[in-house]
mmCIF file of C-alpha atoms in Angstrom:
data_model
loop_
_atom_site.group_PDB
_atom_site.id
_atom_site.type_symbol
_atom_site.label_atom_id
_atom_site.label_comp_id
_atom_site.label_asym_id
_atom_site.label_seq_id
_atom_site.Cartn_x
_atom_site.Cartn_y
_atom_site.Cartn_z
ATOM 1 C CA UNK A 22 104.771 93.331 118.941
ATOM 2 C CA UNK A 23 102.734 93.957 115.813
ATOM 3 C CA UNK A 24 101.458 91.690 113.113
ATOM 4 C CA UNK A 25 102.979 91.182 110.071
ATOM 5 C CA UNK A 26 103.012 87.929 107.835
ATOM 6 C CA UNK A 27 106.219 85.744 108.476
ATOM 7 C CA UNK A 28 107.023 87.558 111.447
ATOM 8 C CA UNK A 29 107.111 85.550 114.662
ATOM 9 C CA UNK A 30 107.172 87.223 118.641
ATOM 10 C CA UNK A 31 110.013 89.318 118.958
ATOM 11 C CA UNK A 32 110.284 90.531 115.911
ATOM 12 C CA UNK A 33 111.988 87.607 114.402
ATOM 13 C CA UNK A 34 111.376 86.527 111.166
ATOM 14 C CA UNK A 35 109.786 82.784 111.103
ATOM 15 C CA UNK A 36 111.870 80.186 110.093
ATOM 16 C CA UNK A 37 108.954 79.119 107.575
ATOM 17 C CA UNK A 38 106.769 81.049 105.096
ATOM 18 C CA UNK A 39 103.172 80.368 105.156
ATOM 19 C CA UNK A 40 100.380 81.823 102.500
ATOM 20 C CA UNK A 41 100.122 85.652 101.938
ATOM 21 C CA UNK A 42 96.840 87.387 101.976
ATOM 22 C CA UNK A 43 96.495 86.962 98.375
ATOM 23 C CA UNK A 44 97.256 83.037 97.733
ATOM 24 C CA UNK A 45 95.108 82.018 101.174
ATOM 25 C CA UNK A 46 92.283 84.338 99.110
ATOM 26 C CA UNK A 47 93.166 82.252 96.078
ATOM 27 C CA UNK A 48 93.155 78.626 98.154
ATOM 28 C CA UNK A 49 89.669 79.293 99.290
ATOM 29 C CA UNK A 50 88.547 79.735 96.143
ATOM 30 C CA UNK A 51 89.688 76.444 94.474
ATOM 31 C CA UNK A 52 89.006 74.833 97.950
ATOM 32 C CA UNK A 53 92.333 74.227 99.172
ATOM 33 C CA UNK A 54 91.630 76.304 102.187
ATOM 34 C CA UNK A 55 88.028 76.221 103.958
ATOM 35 C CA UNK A 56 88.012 78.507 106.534
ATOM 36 C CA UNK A 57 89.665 82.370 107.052
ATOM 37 C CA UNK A 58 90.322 83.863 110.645
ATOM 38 C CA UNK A 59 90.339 87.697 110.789
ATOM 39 C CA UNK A 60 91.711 89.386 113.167
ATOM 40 C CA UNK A 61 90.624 93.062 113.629
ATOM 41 C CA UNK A 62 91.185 94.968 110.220
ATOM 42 C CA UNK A 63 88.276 94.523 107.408
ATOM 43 C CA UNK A 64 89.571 91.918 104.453
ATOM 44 C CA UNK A 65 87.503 93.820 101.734
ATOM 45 C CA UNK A 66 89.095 97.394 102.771
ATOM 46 C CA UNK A 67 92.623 95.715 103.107
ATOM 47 C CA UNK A 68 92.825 94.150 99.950
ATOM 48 C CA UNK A 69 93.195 95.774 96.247
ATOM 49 C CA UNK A 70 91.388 92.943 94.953
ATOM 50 C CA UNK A 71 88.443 93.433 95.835
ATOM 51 C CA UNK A 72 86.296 90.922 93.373
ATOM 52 C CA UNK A 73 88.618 87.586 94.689
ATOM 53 C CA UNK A 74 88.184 88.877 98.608
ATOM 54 C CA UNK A 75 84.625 88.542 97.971
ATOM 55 C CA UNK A 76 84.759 85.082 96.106
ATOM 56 C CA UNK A 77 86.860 84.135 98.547
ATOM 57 C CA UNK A 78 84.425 85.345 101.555
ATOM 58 C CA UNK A 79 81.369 84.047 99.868
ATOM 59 C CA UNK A 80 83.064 80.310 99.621
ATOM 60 C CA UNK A 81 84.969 80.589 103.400
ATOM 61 C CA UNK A 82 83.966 80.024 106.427
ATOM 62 C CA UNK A 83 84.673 82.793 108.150
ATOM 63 C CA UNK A 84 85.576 83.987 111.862
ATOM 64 C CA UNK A 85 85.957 87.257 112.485
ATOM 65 C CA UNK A 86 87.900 88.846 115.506
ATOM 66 C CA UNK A 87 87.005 92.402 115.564
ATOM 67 C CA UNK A 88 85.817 95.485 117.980
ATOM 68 C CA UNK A 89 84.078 97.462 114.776
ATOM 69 C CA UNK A 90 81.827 96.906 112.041
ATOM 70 C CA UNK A 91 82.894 96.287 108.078
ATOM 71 C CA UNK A 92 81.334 95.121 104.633
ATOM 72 C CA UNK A 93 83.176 91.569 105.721
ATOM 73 C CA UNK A 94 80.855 91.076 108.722
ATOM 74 C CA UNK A 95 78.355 89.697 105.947
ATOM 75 C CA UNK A 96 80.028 87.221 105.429
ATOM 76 C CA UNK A 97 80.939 86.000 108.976
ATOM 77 C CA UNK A 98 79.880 82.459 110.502
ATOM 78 C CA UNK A 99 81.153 83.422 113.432
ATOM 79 C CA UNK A 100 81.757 87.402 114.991
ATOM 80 C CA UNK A 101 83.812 87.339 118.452
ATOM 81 C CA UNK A 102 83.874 91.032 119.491
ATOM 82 C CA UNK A 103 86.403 91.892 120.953
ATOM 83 C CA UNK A 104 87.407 95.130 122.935
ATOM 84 C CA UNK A 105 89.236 98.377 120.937
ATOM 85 C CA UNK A 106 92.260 100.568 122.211
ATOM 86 C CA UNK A 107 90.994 102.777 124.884
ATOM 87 C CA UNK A 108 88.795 99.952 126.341
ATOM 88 C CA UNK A 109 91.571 97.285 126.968
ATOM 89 C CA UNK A 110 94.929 97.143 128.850
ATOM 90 C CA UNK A 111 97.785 96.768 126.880
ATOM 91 C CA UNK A 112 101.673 98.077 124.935
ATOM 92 C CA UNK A 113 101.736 99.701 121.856
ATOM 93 C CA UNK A 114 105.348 99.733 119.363
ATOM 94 C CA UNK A 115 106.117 103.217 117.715
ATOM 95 C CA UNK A 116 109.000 103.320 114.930
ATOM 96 C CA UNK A 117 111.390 104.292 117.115
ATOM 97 C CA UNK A 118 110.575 100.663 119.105
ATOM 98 C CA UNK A 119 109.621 102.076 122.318
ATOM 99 C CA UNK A 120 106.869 99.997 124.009
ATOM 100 C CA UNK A 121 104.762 102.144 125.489
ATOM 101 C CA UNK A 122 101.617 101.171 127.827
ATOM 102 C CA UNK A 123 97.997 101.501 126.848
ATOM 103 C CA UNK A 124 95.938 101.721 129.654
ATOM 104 C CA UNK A 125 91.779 101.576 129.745
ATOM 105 C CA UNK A 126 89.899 104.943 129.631
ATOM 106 C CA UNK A 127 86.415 103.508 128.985
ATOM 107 C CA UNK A 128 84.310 100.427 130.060
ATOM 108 C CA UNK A 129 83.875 98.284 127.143
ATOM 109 C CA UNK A 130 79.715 97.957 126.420
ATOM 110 C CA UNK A 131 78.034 94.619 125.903
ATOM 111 C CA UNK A 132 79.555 91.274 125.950
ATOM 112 C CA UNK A 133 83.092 91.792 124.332
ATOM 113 C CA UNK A 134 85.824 90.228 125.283
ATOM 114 C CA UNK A 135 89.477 91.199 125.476
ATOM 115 C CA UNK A 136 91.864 89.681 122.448
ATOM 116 C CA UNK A 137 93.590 87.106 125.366
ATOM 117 C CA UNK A 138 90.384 85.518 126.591
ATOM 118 C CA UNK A 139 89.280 85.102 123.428
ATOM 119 C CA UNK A 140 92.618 83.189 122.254
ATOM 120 C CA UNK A 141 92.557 81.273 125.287
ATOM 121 C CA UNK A 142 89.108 80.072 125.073
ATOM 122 C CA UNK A 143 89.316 79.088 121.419
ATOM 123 C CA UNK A 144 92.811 76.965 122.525
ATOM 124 C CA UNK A 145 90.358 75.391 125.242
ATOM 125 C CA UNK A 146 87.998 74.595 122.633
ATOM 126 C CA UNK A 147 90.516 72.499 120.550
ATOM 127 C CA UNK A 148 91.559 71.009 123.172
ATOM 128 C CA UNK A 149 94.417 72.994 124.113
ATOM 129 C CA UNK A 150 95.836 75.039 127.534
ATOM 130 C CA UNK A 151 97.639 78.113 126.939
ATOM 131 C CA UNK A 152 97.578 79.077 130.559
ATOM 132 C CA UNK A 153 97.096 82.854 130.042
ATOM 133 C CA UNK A 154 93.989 84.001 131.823
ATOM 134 C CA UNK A 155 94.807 88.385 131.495
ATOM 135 C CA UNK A 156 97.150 90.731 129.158
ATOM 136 C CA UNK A 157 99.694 91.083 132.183
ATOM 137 C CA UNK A 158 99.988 87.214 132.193
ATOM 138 C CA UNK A 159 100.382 87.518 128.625
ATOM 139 C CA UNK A 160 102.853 90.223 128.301
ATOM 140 C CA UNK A 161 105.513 88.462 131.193
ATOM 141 C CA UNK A 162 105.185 85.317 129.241
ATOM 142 C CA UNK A 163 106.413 86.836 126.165
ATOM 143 C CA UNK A 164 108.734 88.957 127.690
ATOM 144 C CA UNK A 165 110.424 85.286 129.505
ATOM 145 C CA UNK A 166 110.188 84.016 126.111
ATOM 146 C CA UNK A 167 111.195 86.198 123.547
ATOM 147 C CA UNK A 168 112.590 89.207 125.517
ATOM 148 C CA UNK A 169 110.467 91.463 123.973
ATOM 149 C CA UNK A 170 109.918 94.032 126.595
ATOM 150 C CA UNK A 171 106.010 94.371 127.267
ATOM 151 C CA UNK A 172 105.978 93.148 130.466
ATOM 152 C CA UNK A 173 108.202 95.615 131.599
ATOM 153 C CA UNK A 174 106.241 98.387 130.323
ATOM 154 C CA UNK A 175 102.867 96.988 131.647
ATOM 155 C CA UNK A 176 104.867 96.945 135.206
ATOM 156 C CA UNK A 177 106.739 100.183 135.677
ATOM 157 C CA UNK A 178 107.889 102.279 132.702
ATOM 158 C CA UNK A 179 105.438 104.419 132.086
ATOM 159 C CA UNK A 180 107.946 106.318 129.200
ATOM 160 C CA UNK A 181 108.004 103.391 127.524
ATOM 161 C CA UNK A 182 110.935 100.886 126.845
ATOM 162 C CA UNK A 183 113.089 100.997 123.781
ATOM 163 C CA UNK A 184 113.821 97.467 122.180
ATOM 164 C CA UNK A 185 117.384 96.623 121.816
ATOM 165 C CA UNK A 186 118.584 99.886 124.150
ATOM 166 C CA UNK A 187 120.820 98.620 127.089
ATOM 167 C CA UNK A 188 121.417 101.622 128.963
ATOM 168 C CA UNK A 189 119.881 102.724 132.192
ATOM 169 C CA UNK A 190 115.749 103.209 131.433
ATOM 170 C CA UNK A 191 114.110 105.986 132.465
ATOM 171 C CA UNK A 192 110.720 105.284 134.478
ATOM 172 C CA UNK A 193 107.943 107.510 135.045
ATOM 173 C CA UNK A 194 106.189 107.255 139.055
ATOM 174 C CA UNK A 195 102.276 106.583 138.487
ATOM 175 C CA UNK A 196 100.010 109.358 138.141
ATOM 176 C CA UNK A 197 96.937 109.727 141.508
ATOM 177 C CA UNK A 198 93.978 107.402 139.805
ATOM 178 C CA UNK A 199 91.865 109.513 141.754
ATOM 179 C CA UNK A 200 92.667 112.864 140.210
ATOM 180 C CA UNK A 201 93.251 111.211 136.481
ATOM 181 C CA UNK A 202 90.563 108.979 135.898
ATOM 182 C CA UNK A 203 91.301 106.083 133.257
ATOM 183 C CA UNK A 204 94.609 104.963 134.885
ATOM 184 C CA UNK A 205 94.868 102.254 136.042
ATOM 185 C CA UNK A 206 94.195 101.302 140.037
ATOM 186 C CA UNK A 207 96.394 102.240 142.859
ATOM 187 C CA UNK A 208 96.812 98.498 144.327
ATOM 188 C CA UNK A 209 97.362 97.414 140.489
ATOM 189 C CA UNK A 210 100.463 99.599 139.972
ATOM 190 C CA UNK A 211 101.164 101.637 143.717
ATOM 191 C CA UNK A 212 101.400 105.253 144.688
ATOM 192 C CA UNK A 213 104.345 106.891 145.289
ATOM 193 C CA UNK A 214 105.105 109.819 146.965
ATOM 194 C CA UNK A 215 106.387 111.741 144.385
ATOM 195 C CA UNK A 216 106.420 112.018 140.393
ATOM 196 C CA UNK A 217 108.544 112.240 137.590
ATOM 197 C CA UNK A 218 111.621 110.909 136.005
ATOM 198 C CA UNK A 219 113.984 109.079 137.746
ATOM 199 C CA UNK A 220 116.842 106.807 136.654
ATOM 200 C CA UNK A 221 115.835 103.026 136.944
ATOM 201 C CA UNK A 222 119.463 101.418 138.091
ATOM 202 C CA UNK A 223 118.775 97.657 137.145
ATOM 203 C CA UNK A 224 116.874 98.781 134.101
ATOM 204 C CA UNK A 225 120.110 98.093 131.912
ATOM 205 C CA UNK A 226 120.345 94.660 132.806
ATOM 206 C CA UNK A 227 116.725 93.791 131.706
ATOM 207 C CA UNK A 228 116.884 91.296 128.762
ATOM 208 C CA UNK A 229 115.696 93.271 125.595
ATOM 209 C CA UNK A 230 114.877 91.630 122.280
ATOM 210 C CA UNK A 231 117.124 92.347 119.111
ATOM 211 C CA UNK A 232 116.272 93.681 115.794
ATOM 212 C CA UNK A 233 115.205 91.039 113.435
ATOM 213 C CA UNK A 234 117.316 90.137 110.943
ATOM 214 C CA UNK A 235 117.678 88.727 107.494
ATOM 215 C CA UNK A 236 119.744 86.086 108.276
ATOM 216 C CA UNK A 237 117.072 83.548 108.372
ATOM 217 C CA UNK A 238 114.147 84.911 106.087
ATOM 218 C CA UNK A 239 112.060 81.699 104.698
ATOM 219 C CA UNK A 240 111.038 81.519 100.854
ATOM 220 C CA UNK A 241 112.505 83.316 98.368
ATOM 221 C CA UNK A 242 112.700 87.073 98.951
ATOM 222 C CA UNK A 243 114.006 87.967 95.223
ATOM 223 C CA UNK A 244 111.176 89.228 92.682
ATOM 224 C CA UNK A 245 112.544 89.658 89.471
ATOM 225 C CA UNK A 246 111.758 93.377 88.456
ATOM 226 C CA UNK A 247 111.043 94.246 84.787
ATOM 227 C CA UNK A 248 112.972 97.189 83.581
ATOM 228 C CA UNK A 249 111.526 100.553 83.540
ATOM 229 C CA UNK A 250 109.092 101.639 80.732
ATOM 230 C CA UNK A 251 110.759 104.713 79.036
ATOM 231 C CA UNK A 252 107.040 106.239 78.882
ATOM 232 C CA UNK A 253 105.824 104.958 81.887
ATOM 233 C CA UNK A 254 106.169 105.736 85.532
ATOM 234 C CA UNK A 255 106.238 103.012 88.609
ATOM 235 C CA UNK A 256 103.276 103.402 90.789
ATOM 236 C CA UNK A 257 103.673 103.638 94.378
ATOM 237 C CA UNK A 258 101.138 102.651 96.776
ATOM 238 C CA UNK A 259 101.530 103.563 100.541
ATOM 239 C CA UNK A 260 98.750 104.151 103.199
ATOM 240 C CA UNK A 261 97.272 106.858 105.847
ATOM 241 C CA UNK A 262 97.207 106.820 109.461
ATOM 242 C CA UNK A 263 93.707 107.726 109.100
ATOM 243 C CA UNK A 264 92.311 105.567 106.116
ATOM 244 C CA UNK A 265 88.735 104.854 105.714
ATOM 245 C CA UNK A 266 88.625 101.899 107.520
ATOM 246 C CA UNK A 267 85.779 100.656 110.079
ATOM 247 C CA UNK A 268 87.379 101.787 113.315
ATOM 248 C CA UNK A 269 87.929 105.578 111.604
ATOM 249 C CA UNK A 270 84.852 105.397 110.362
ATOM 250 C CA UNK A 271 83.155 104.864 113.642
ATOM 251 C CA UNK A 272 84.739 107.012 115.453
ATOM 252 C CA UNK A 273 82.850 110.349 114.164
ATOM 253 C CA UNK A 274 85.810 113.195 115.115
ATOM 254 C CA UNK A 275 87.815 110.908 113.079
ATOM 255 C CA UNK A 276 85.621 111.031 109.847
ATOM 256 C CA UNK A 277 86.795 114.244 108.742
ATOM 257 C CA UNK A 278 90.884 113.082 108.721
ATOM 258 C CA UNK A 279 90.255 110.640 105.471
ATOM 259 C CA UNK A 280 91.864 112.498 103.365
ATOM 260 C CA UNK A 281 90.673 111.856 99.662
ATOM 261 C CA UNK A 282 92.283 110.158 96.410
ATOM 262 C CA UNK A 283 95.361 112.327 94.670
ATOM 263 C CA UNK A 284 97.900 111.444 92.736
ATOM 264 C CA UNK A 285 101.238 112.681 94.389
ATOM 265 C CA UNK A 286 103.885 113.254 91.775
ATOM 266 C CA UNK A 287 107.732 114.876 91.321
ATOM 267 C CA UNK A 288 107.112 118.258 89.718
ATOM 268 C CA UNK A 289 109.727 117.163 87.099
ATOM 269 C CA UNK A 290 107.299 114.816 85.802
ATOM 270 C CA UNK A 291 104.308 117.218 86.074
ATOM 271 C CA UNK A 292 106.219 119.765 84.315
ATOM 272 C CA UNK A 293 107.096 116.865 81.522
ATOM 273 C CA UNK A 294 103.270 117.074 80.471
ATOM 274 C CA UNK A 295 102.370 120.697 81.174
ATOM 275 C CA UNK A 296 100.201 120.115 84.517
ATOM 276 C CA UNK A 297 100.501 122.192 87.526
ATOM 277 C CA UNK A 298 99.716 120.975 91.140
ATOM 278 C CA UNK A 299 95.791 121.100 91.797
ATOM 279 C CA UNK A 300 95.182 120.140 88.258
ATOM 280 C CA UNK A 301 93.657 116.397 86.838
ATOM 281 C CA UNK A 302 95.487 113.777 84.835
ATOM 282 C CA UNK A 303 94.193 110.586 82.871
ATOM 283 C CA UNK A 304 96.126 107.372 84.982
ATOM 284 C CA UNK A 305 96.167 104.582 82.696
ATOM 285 C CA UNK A 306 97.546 100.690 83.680
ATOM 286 C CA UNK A 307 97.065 97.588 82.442
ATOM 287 C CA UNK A 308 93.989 97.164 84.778
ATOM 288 C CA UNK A 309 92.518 100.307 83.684
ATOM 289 C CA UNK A 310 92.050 104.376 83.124
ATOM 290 C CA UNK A 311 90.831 107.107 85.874
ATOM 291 C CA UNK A 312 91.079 111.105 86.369
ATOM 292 C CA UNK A 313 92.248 112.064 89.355
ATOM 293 C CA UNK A 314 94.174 115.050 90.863
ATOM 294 C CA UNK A 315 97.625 115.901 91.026
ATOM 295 C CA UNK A 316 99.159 116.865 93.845
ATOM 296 C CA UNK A 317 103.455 118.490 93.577
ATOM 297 C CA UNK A 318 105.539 116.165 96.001
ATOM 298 C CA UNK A 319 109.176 116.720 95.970
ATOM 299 C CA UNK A 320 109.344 113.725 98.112
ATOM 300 C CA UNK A 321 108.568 111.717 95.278
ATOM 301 C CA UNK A 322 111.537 110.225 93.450
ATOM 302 C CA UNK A 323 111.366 111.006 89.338
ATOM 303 C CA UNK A 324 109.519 108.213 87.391
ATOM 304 C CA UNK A 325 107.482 107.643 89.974
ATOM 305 C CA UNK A 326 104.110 108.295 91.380
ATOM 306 C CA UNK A 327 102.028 107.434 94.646
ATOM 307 C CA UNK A 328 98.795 106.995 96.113
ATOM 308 C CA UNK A 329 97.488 106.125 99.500
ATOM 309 C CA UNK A 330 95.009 102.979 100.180
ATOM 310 C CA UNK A 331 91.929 103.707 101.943
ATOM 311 C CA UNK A 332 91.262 107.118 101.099
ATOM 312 C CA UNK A 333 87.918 108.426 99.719
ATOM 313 C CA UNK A 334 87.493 108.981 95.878
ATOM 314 C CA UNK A 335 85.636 112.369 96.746
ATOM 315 C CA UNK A 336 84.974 114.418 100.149
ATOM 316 C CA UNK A 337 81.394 112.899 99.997
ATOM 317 C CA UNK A 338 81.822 109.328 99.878
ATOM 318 C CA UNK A 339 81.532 107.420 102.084
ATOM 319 C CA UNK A 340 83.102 103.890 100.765
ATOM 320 C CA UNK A 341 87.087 103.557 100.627
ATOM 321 C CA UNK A 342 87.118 102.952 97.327
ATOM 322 C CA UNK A 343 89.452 104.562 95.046
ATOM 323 C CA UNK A 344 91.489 104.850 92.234
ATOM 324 C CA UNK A 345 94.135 102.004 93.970
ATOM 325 C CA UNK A 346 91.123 99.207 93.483
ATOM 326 C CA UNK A 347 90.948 100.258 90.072
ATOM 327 C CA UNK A 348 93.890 100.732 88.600
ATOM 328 C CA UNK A 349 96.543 98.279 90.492
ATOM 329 C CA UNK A 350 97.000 94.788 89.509
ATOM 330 C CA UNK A 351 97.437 92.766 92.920
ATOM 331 C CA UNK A 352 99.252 89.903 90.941
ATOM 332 C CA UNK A 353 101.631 92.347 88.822
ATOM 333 C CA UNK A 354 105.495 92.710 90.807
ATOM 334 C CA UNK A 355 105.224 96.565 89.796
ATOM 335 C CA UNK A 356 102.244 98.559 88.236
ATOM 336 C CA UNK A 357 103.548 100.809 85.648
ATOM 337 C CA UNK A 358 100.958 103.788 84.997
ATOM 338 C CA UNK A 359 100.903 106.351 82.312
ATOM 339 C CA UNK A 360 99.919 110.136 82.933
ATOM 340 C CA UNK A 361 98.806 112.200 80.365
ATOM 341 C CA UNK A 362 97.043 115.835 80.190
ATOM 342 C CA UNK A 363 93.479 116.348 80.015
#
């Protein structure tokens, strides 16, 4: 289902807006808020400001729900591990919003404990029942409630089901556990004597969930934008699929897909100031200066440049700082930049 602020199950946008990651940093600061919950990704290697997450982790208490390591574990009162991708049953959205199962390949080690159980036993703890004891409990019940298909995917469509499609489904027969290892058991989902694709006939009746709209978005939703600086250019800031984040990080055939810090920009613009692609420009914002390479990118509207979060400032490091930390202003709408030659 994914987790994004104001978003509720289903993909539907909640009725009411709560705090975004940088006023809850804010309100634990000036003690408004006491306590921060994290759940899986590292607050100091989320966040561009990176001097307020730390105020705001030194004067929190924090508990942090998380299968890997991170800079913000210092600062935990409480860590509940919890157990990663290939170690837990599960569904898993692509763009296209097929849910698609995730299935355990690996016993998790220690004492961790899947993201449901640990849920569950918090509820228990403050004095609440949520009655969901496994993630195939888990996924029905949201399925019945929001008709977000999960449960359906956990069951029997091993292609995947596409939110908001209504014709027929196509379903995939289960693999032999005993000549894939990592799937799941044979009494869990049944053997069949044959495999492949086959037409699912009552698939098309299955409730699906909708698209969410904007119908019912809470707070106001309408920045006002300064206009364009004739000598400036709007910075862009957009991330990696493999950022330098704790779980890449531990995962060591991963390390070497961080891709480092470059500035990608229109060659119309590069041409403007007589720098080729490869070469190293001054960035200058409000927040501050930094050299960095350039890197041609037709994709890159005119007036504009981009850089990714979480990549490394050189091949060598080993911290996920970069240039973003230093040059964008978290509270600024836009961050206009100014490239010049060296």
């Amino acid at each position: 289902m994914g987790l994004t602020p104001n978003l509720a199950p289903g993909q539907q946008f909640a009725p009411t807006a709560g705090r975004s990651t940088l006023e809850q940093l804010r309100a634990v600061t000036t003690g408004e808020q006491s306590v921060i919950v994290s759940l899986g990704g590292d607050i100091l290697e989320n966040v561009v400001d990176t001097p307020l997450a730390t105020a705001a982790l030194k004067a929190a208490s924090l508990i942090a729900v998380t299968g890997h390591g991170g800079p913000s574990l210092a600062f935990a009162d409480v860590v509940l591990p919890t157990t990663v991708m290939h170690e837990r049953l599960g569904t898993v959205t692509n763009i296209e919003g097929r849910v698609s199962l995730l299935a355990p390949k690996v016993t998790p080690p220690g004492s961790t404990w899947p993201d449901v159980a640990i849920a569950s036993e918090l509820a228990e703890e403050f004095g609440q029942h949520l009655g969901l004891s496994d993630p195939e409990e888990t996924a029905n019940v949201i399925e019945v409630t929001t008709g977000y298909p999960c449960g359906s995917a956990m069951r029997s469509a091993m292609e995947g089901v596409v939110v908001g499609r209504v014709d027929a489904q196509t379903e995939r027969r289960p693999l032999d556990p005993m000549a894939f290892p990592g799937i799941r058991s044979a009494d869990l989902v049944g053997i069949a004597p044959r495999a492949g694709a086959i037409a699912s006939s009552d698939a098309s009746t299955a409730g699906v969930a909708s698209r969410p709209t904007l119908s019912n978005v809470a707070g106001d939703i309408n920045p006002v934008i300064p206009m364009p600086d004739t000598y400036s250019l709007r910075l862009v800031v957009d991330r990696t699929i493999y950022d330098n984040g704790a779980a890449v990080r531990g995962t060591e055939a991963l390390r070497a897909l961080v891709p480092t810090s470059v500035l990608r920009v229109n060659p119309h613009d590069l041409t403007r100031i007589g720098v080729t692609s490869g070469g190293a420009v001054r960035l200058t914002s409000a927040r501050g200066s930094e050299v960095i390479a350039v890197l041609a990118d037709g994709a890159v509207p005119r007036g504009c440049v981009a850089l990714r979060l979480g990549t490394r400032a050189t091949a060598e490091a080993s911290d996920s700082a970069n240039v973003v930390n230093w040059i964008v202003d978290s509270e600024q709408v836009v961050v206009e930049v100014r490239m010049e030659s060296l």
